[in-house]
Every structure is written in structure tokens, then in C-alpha cells.
CSV table of N, CA and C in Angstrom, one decimal:
chain,number,residue,atom,x,y,z
A,19,UNK,N,79.8,211.4,-2.8
A,19,UNK,CA,79.7,210.6,-1.6
A,19,UNK,C,79.6,211.7,-0.4
A,20,UNK,N,78.6,211.4,0.5
A,20,UNK,CA,78.4,212.4,1.5
A,20,UNK,C,79.5,212.3,2.6
A,21,UNK,N,79.5,213.3,3.5
A,21,UNK,CA,80.6,213.3,4.5
A,21,UNK,C,80.6,212.2,5.4
A,22,UNK,N,79.4,211.8,5.9
A,22,UNK,CA,79.3,210.7,6.9
A,22,UNK,C,79.8,209.4,6.3
A,23,UNK,N,79.5,209.1,5.0
A,23,UNK,CA,79.9,207.9,4.3
A,23,UNK,C,81.4,208.0,4.1
A,24,UNK,N,82.0,209.1,3.8
A,24,UNK,CA,83.4,209.2,3.7
A,24,UNK,C,84.1,208.9,5.0
A,25,UNK,N,83.6,209.5,6.1
A,25,UNK,CA,84.2,209.2,7.4
A,25,UNK,C,84.1,207.8,7.8
A,26,UNK,N,83.0,207.1,7.5
A,26,UNK,CA,82.9,205.7,7.8
A,26,UNK,C,83.8,204.9,7.0
A,27,UNK,N,83.9,205.2,5.7
A,27,UNK,CA,84.8,204.5,4.8
A,27,UNK,C,86.3,204.6,5.3
A,28,UNK,N,86.7,205.8,5.7
A,28,UNK,CA,88.0,206.0,6.2
A,28,UNK,C,88.3,205.2,7.5
A,29,UNK,N,87.3,205.2,8.4
A,29,UNK,CA,87.4,204.4,9.6
A,29,UNK,C,87.5,202.9,9.3
A,30,UNK,N,86.7,202.4,8.4
A,30,UNK,CA,86.8,201.0,8.0
A,30,UNK,C,88.2,200.7,7.4
A,31,UNK,N,88.7,201.6,6.5
A,31,UNK,CA,90.0,201.4,5.9
A,31,UNK,C,91.1,201.3,7.0
A,32,UNK,N,91.0,202.3,7.9
A,32,UNK,CA,92.0,202.3,9.0
A,32,UNK,C,92.0,201.1,9.9
A,33,UNK,N,90.8,200.7,10.3
A,33,UNK,CA,90.6,199.6,11.3
A,33,UNK,C,90.9,198.3,10.6
A,34,UNK,N,90.7,198.2,9.3
A,34,UNK,CA,91.0,196.9,8.7
A,34,UNK,C,92.4,196.7,8.3
A,35,UNK,N,93.3,197.7,8.5
A,35,UNK,CA,94.7,197.6,8.2
A,35,UNK,C,95.3,196.6,9.2
A,36,UNK,N,96.1,195.7,8.7
A,36,UNK,CA,96.7,194.6,9.5
A,36,UNK,C,97.6,195.2,10.6
A,37,UNK,N,98.1,196.4,10.4
A,37,UNK,CA,99.1,197.0,11.3
A,37,UNK,C,98.4,197.8,12.4
A,38,UNK,N,97.1,198.1,12.3
A,38,UNK,CA,96.4,198.8,13.3
A,38,UNK,C,96.1,197.9,14.5
A,39,UNK,N,96.6,198.2,15.6
A,39,UNK,CA,96.3,197.4,16.8
A,39,UNK,C,94.9,197.7,17.4
A,40,UNK,N,94.3,196.6,17.8
A,40,UNK,CA,93.0,196.8,18.4
A,40,UNK,C,93.2,196.4,19.9
A,41,UNK,N,93.3,197.4,20.8
A,41,UNK,CA,93.7,197.1,22.1
A,41,UNK,C,92.6,197.6,23.1
A,42,UNK,N,92.6,197.0,24.3
A,42,UNK,CA,91.8,197.6,25.3
A,42,UNK,C,92.4,198.9,25.8
A,43,UNK,N,91.7,199.7,26.6
A,43,UNK,CA,92.3,200.9,27.1
A,43,UNK,C,93.5,200.6,28.1
A,44,UNK,N,93.3,199.5,28.9
A,44,UNK,CA,94.4,199.1,29.8
A,44,UNK,C,95.7,198.7,29.0
A,45,UNK,N,95.5,197.9,27.9
A,45,UNK,CA,96.6,197.5,27.1
A,45,UNK,C,97.3,198.7,26.4
A,46,UNK,N,96.5,199.6,25.9
A,46,UNK,CA,97.0,200.8,25.2
A,46,UNK,C,97.8,201.6,26.2
A,47,UNK,N,97.2,201.8,27.4
A,47,UNK,CA,97.9,202.6,28.5
A,47,UNK,C,99.3,202.0,28.8
A,48,UNK,N,99.3,200.7,29.0
A,48,UNK,CA,100.6,200.0,29.3
A,48,UNK,C,101.6,200.1,28.1
A,49,UNK,N,101.1,200.0,26.9
A,49,UNK,CA,101.9,200.1,25.7
A,49,UNK,C,102.5,201.5,25.6
A,50,UNK,N,101.7,202.5,25.8
A,50,UNK,CA,102.1,203.9,25.7
A,50,UNK,C,103.2,204.2,26.8
A,51,UNK,N,103.0,203.7,28.0
A,51,UNK,CA,103.9,203.9,29.1
A,51,UNK,C,105.3,203.3,28.7
A,52,UNK,N,105.3,202.0,28.1
A,52,UNK,CA,106.5,201.4,27.6
A,52,UNK,C,107.1,202.2,26.5
A,53,UNK,N,106.3,202.7,25.6
A,53,UNK,CA,106.8,203.5,24.5
A,53,UNK,C,107.5,204.8,24.9
A,54,UNK,N,106.9,205.4,25.9
A,54,UNK,CA,107.4,206.6,26.5
A,54,UNK,C,108.8,206.4,27.1
A,55,UNK,N,109.0,205.3,27.8
A,55,UNK,CA,110.3,204.9,28.3
A,55,UNK,C,111.3,204.6,27.2
A,56,UNK,N,110.8,204.0,26.1
A,56,UNK,CA,111.6,203.7,25.0
A,56,UNK,C,112.1,205.0,24.4
A,57,UNK,N,111.2,206.0,24.2
A,57,UNK,CA,111.6,207.3,23.6
A,57,UNK,C,112.6,208.0,24.5
A,58,UNK,N,112.4,207.9,25.8
A,58,UNK,CA,113.3,208.6,26.8
A,58,UNK,C,114.7,208.0,26.7
A,59,UNK,N,114.8,206.7,26.5
A,59,UNK,CA,116.1,206.0,26.4
A,59,UNK,C,116.8,206.4,25.1
A,60,UNK,N,116.0,206.7,24.1
A,60,UNK,CA,116.6,207.1,22.8
A,60,UNK,C,116.6,208.6,22.5
A,61,UNK,N,116.3,209.4,23.5
A,61,UNK,CA,116.1,210.8,23.3
A,61,UNK,C,117.3,211.5,22.7
A,62,UNK,N,118.5,211.2,23.2
A,62,UNK,CA,119.7,211.9,22.7
A,62,UNK,C,119.9,211.7,21.3
A,63,UNK,N,119.9,210.4,20.9
A,63,UNK,CA,120.1,210.1,19.4
A,63,UNK,C,119.0,210.6,18.6
A,64,UNK,N,117.7,210.6,19.1
A,64,UNK,CA,116.6,211.1,18.3
A,64,UNK,C,116.8,212.6,18.0
A,65,UNK,N,117.2,213.3,19.0
A,65,UNK,CA,117.4,214.8,18.9
A,65,UNK,C,118.6,215.1,18.0
A,66,UNK,N,119.6,214.3,18.1
A,66,UNK,CA,120.8,214.5,17.4
A,66,UNK,C,120.7,214.1,15.9
A,67,UNK,N,120.0,213.0,15.6
A,67,UNK,CA,120.0,212.5,14.2
A,67,UNK,C,118.6,212.4,13.6
A,68,UNK,N,117.6,212.5,14.5
A,68,UNK,CA,116.2,212.3,14.0
A,68,UNK,C,115.8,210.9,13.8
A,69,UNK,N,116.7,209.9,14.1
A,69,UNK,CA,116.5,208.5,13.9
A,69,UNK,C,116.7,207.8,15.2
A,70,UNK,N,115.9,206.8,15.5
A,70,UNK,CA,116.0,206.0,16.7
A,70,UNK,C,117.3,205.1,16.6
A,71,UNK,N,117.7,204.6,17.8
A,71,UNK,CA,118.9,203.7,17.9
A,71,UNK,C,118.4,202.3,18.0
A,72,UNK,N,117.3,202.1,18.7
A,72,UNK,CA,116.8,200.8,19.0
A,72,UNK,C,115.3,200.7,18.6
A,73,UNK,N,114.9,199.7,17.9
A,73,UNK,CA,113.5,199.5,17.5
A,73,UNK,C,112.6,199.3,18.7
A,74,UNK,N,111.4,199.7,18.6
A,74,UNK,CA,110.4,199.4,19.6
A,74,UNK,C,109.6,198.2,19.1
A,75,UNK,N,110.0,197.0,19.5
A,75,UNK,CA,109.5,195.8,19.0
A,75,UNK,C,108.1,195.5,19.6
A,76,UNK,N,107.7,196.1,20.6
A,76,UNK,CA,106.4,195.7,21.2
A,76,UNK,C,105.2,196.2,20.4
A,77,UNK,N,105.4,197.2,19.6
A,77,UNK,CA,104.3,197.7,18.7
A,77,UNK,C,104.9,198.3,17.4
A,78,UNK,N,104.7,197.6,16.3
A,78,UNK,CA,105.2,198.0,15.0
A,78,UNK,C,104.5,199.3,14.7
A,79,UNK,N,103.2,199.4,15.0
A,79,UNK,CA,102.4,200.6,14.7
A,79,UNK,C,102.9,201.8,15.4
A,80,UNK,N,103.2,201.8,16.7
A,80,UNK,CA,103.8,202.9,17.4
A,80,UNK,C,105.2,203.2,16.8
A,81,UNK,N,106.0,202.2,16.6
A,81,UNK,CA,107.3,202.4,16.1
A,81,UNK,C,107.3,203.1,14.8
A,82,UNK,N,106.5,202.7,13.8
A,82,UNK,CA,106.6,203.3,12.5
A,82,UNK,C,105.8,204.6,12.5
A,83,UNK,N,104.9,204.8,13.3
A,83,UNK,CA,104.1,206.0,13.3
A,83,UNK,C,104.7,207.2,14.1
A,84,UNK,N,105.4,206.9,15.1
A,84,UNK,CA,105.9,208.0,16.0
A,84,UNK,C,107.3,208.0,16.4
A,85,UNK,N,108.1,207.0,16.0
A,85,UNK,CA,109.5,207.0,16.5
A,85,UNK,C,110.4,208.0,15.7
A,86,UNK,N,110.4,207.9,14.4
A,86,UNK,CA,111.3,208.8,13.6
A,86,UNK,C,110.9,210.2,13.6
A,87,UNK,N,111.9,211.1,13.7
A,87,UNK,CA,111.7,212.5,13.6
A,87,UNK,C,112.2,212.9,12.2
A,88,UNK,N,112.3,214.2,11.9
A,88,UNK,CA,112.9,214.6,10.6
A,88,UNK,C,114.4,214.4,10.8
A,89,UNK,N,115.1,213.8,9.8
A,89,UNK,CA,116.5,213.6,9.9
A,89,UNK,C,117.2,214.9,9.9
A,90,UNK,N,118.2,215.0,10.8
A,90,UNK,CA,119.0,216.2,10.9
A,90,UNK,C,120.2,216.2,10.0
A,91,UNK,N,120.6,214.9,9.6
A,91,UNK,CA,121.7,214.7,8.6
A,91,UNK,C,121.1,213.7,7.6
A,92,UNK,N,121.6,213.8,6.4
A,92,UNK,CA,121.1,212.8,5.4
A,92,UNK,C,121.8,211.5,5.7
A,93,UNK,N,121.0,210.4,5.9
A,93,UNK,CA,121.7,209.1,6.2
A,93,UNK,C,122.3,208.5,4.9
A,94,UNK,N,123.4,207.9,5.1
A,94,UNK,CA,124.1,207.2,3.9
A,94,UNK,C,123.2,206.0,3.5
A,95,UNK,N,122.7,205.3,4.5
A,95,UNK,CA,121.8,204.2,4.2
A,95,UNK,C,120.9,204.0,5.4
A,96,UNK,N,119.8,203.3,5.2
A,96,UNK,CA,118.9,203.0,6.3
A,96,UNK,C,118.8,201.5,6.3
A,97,UNK,N,119.1,200.9,7.4
A,97,UNK,CA,118.9,199.5,7.5
A,97,UNK,C,117.5,199.1,7.6
A,98,UNK,N,117.1,198.1,6.8
A,98,UNK,CA,115.6,197.7,6.9
A,98,UNK,C,115.3,197.2,8.3
A,99,UNK,N,114.2,197.5,8.8
A,99,UNK,CA,113.7,197.1,10.1
A,99,UNK,C,113.0,195.8,9.9
A,100,UNK,N,113.4,194.7,10.6
A,100,UNK,CA,112.8,193.4,10.5
A,100,UNK,C,111.3,193.5,10.9
A,101,UNK,N,110.5,192.8,10.2
A,101,UNK,CA,109.0,192.8,10.5
A,101,UNK,C,108.6,191.8,11.6
A,102,UNK,N,109.6,191.1,12.1
A,102,UNK,CA,109.2,190.1,13.2
A,102,UNK,C,108.8,190.8,14.4
A,103,UNK,N,107.8,190.3,15.1
A,103,UNK,CA,107.3,190.9,16.3
A,103,UNK,C,107.4,189.9,17.4
């Protein structure tokens, strides 16, 4: 498979994922601003434990892709995050 076809195949796979948001630039900018505020509010616990305290419900994609850091302590259990949006 040539490189261009591989790249297109990867793009189709990524864009057809139900969790990939398709947003306008204005919507994305507003969402990223809200996400930045969310991270700032959770900064202390993220730095201390590597895990968020409050879910970012406005975008499951941002939440799962960018919220968790590496754990600084092994968690005893991880509560499942509800999939409701």
C-alpha cells in the first residue's frame, strides 16, 4: 500500500470514529477555552495524582484524550466514567 493511500486510510478511520468531534473552528476554540479552564480548576489534583477530579462532560474526546496524566500513585480502583453527554 503506498504512503498516500495509508494516510488517507488513517484519516478515514479517524474521522469515522463516533467519538471524533467534527466542529467548526469557532466551536473548537470555545471548547478548548472551556477545557483549559477545566484543567486549571483540576490542576492541583492532576499534578498530585495524575488523575482528574471532575469529568469534562462537554467533550468526551478531549476528556479521554488529554485529561489524565501518568498516575503518581497506583490507584486502588478507578471509577468508570459514565458515557452520558
